[in-house]
Amino acid sequence: MAKKNFGIPDKVLAELIARDTACVYCHKIMIYPYVAKNSKNSATIEHLNFDGPFHWSDGLQTEDIVICCGSCNSSRGAKTLPDWFRAQYCIERNINETSVAEPVKSYLQRQKKKK
Ligand SMILES: [Zn+2]
């Protein structure tokens, strides 16, 4: 996994890794544990919600964490998902609201309800 695991308990992390074997965004099969030399294809922890909380001890929820590849993680950076979907990276790879994995879709639906 990435260098830090944000205090996520091993059991929760193992469940996420088992669920998200392919990147939730580009559906690439990822390398786990994290390989620095091949970070683009390695599994990384992705926070869906960039407003936080980011650390388990601060109330980070399982439903707000997914596993994505290093490429997608660094491409998204600090963008919101809708903003990132408009980026060239996503357009080229056909990454959008309807192509992403189920955990991301349900996150997006929860966000819409909040508004
Ligand atoms: Zn990816």
CSV table of C-alpha atoms and ligand atoms in Angstrom, one decimal:
chain,number,residue,atom,x,y,z
A,1,MET,CA,0.0,0.0,0.0
A,2,ALA,CA,1.0,3.6,-0.1
A,3,LYS,CA,3.5,4.9,2.4
A,4,LYS,CA,0.9,5.8,4.9
A,5,ASN,CA,-2.4,4.1,5.6
A,6,PHE,CA,-4.2,7.0,7.4
A,7,GLY,CA,-4.7,4.9,10.5
A,8,ILE,CA,-7.1,2.5,8.6
A,9,PRO,CA,-7.3,-0.8,10.5
A,10,ASP,CA,-5.7,-3.7,8.8
A,11,LYS,CA,-9.0,-5.6,8.7
A,12,VAL,CA,-10.8,-2.7,6.9
A,13,LEU,CA,-7.8,-2.3,4.5
A,14,ALA,CA,-7.8,-6.0,3.7
A,15,GLU,CA,-11.5,-5.8,2.8
A,16,LEU,CA,-10.9,-2.8,0.5
A,17,ILE,CA,-8.0,-4.5,-1.2
A,18,ALA,CA,-10.1,-7.6,-1.8
A,19,ARG,CA,-13.0,-5.6,-3.1
A,20,ASP,CA,-11.0,-3.2,-5.3
A,21,THR,CA,-8.5,-5.5,-7.1
A,22,ALA,CA,-8.9,-3.4,-10.2
A,23,CYS,CA,-8.6,0.4,-10.1
A,24,VAL,CA,-12.0,1.9,-9.2
A,25,TYR,CA,-11.4,4.5,-11.9
A,26,CYS,CA,-9.5,3.0,-14.9
A,27,HIS,CA,-10.1,-0.7,-14.0
A,28,LYS,CA,-6.4,-1.6,-14.3
A,29,ILE,CA,-5.4,-4.6,-12.2
A,30,MET,CA,-3.1,-3.2,-9.6
A,31,ILE,CA,0.0,-4.3,-7.9
A,32,TYR,CA,-0.2,-4.9,-4.2
A,33,PRO,CA,1.7,-4.3,-1.9
A,34,TYR,CA,2.8,-0.9,-3.3
A,35,VAL,CA,5.9,-1.0,-5.5
A,36,ALA,CA,7.7,2.4,-5.6
A,37,LYS,CA,9.4,1.5,-8.9
A,38,ASN,CA,6.0,0.9,-10.4
A,39,SER,CA,3.9,3.4,-8.5
A,40,LYS,CA,1.7,4.0,-11.5
A,41,ASN,CA,0.4,0.5,-11.4
A,42,SER,CA,0.4,0.1,-7.7
A,43,ALA,CA,-2.6,0.1,-5.4
A,44,THR,CA,-3.0,3.3,-3.4
A,45,ILE,CA,-5.5,4.5,-0.9
A,46,GLU,CA,-7.9,7.1,-2.4
A,47,HIS,CA,-10.0,9.5,-0.3
A,48,LEU,CA,-13.2,10.1,-2.2
A,49,ASN,CA,-14.0,13.1,0.0
A,50,PHE,CA,-11.4,15.8,-0.1
A,51,ASP,CA,-13.1,17.8,2.6
A,52,GLY,CA,-11.9,15.2,5.1
A,53,PRO,CA,-11.8,13.6,7.6
A,54,PHE,CA,-8.6,12.0,6.2
A,55,HIS,CA,-7.5,9.9,9.2
A,56,TRP,CA,-9.3,7.0,10.7
A,57,SER,CA,-9.0,8.5,14.2
A,58,ASP,CA,-10.7,11.7,12.9
A,59,GLY,CA,-13.7,9.8,11.8
A,60,LEU,CA,-12.7,8.6,8.3
A,61,GLN,CA,-15.4,6.2,7.0
A,62,THR,CA,-14.9,3.0,5.0
A,63,GLU,CA,-17.5,4.3,2.5
A,64,ASP,CA,-15.3,7.2,1.7
A,65,ILE,CA,-12.2,5.2,0.9
A,66,VAL,CA,-11.4,3.2,-2.3
A,67,ILE,CA,-8.3,1.7,-3.8
A,68,CYS,CA,-7.1,3.2,-7.1
A,69,CYS,CA,-3.9,3.0,-9.1
A,70,GLY,CA,-1.0,5.4,-8.7
A,71,SER,CA,-1.7,7.0,-12.1
A,72,CYS,CA,-5.3,7.9,-11.3
A,73,ASN,CA,-4.4,9.0,-7.8
A,74,SER,CA,-1.8,11.4,-8.9
A,75,SER,CA,-3.8,12.6,-11.9
A,76,ARG,CA,-6.8,13.4,-9.7
A,77,GLY,CA,-4.6,15.3,-7.2
A,78,ALA,CA,-6.8,17.6,-5.2
A,79,LYS,CA,-9.6,17.9,-7.7
A,80,THR,CA,-13.2,17.0,-6.9
A,81,LEU,CA,-14.4,14.0,-8.9
A,82,PRO,CA,-16.7,16.0,-11.2
A,83,ASP,CA,-13.8,18.4,-12.0
A,84,TRP,CA,-11.4,15.5,-12.5
A,85,PHE,CA,-13.8,13.7,-14.9
A,86,ARG,CA,-13.5,16.8,-17.2
A,87,ALA,CA,-9.7,16.5,-17.3
A,88,GLN,CA,-7.9,15.2,-20.4
A,89,TYR,CA,-6.6,12.1,-18.4
A,90,CYS,CA,-10.2,11.0,-17.8
A,91,ILE,CA,-11.5,11.8,-21.3
A,92,GLU,CA,-8.7,9.8,-22.9
A,93,ARG,CA,-9.4,6.8,-20.6
A,94,ASN,CA,-13.2,7.2,-20.7
A,95,ILE,CA,-13.3,7.6,-16.9
A,96,ASN,CA,-16.6,9.2,-15.9
A,97,GLU,CA,-19.6,9.0,-13.6
A,98,THR,CA,-21.0,5.9,-15.3
A,99,SER,CA,-17.7,4.1,-15.9
A,100,VAL,CA,-16.3,4.1,-12.4
A,101,ALA,CA,-16.7,1.2,-10.0
A,102,GLU,CA,-19.7,0.9,-7.7
A,103,PRO,CA,-18.2,2.3,-4.5
A,104,VAL,CA,-17.4,5.6,-6.4
A,105,LYS,CA,-20.8,5.7,-7.9
A,106,SER,CA,-22.5,5.4,-4.5
A,107,TYR,CA,-20.2,8.1,-3.2
A,108,LEU,CA,-21.3,10.4,-6.0
A,109,GLN,CA,-24.9,9.6,-5.3
A,110,ARG,CA,-24.5,10.4,-1.6
A,111,GLN,CA,-22.9,13.7,-2.6
A,112,LYS,CA,-25.8,14.7,-4.8
A,113,LYS,CA,-28.3,14.0,-2.0
A,114,LYS,CA,-26.3,16.3,0.3
A,115,LYS,CA,-26.8,19.3,-2.0
B,1,ZN,ZN,-6.5,3.9,-12.4
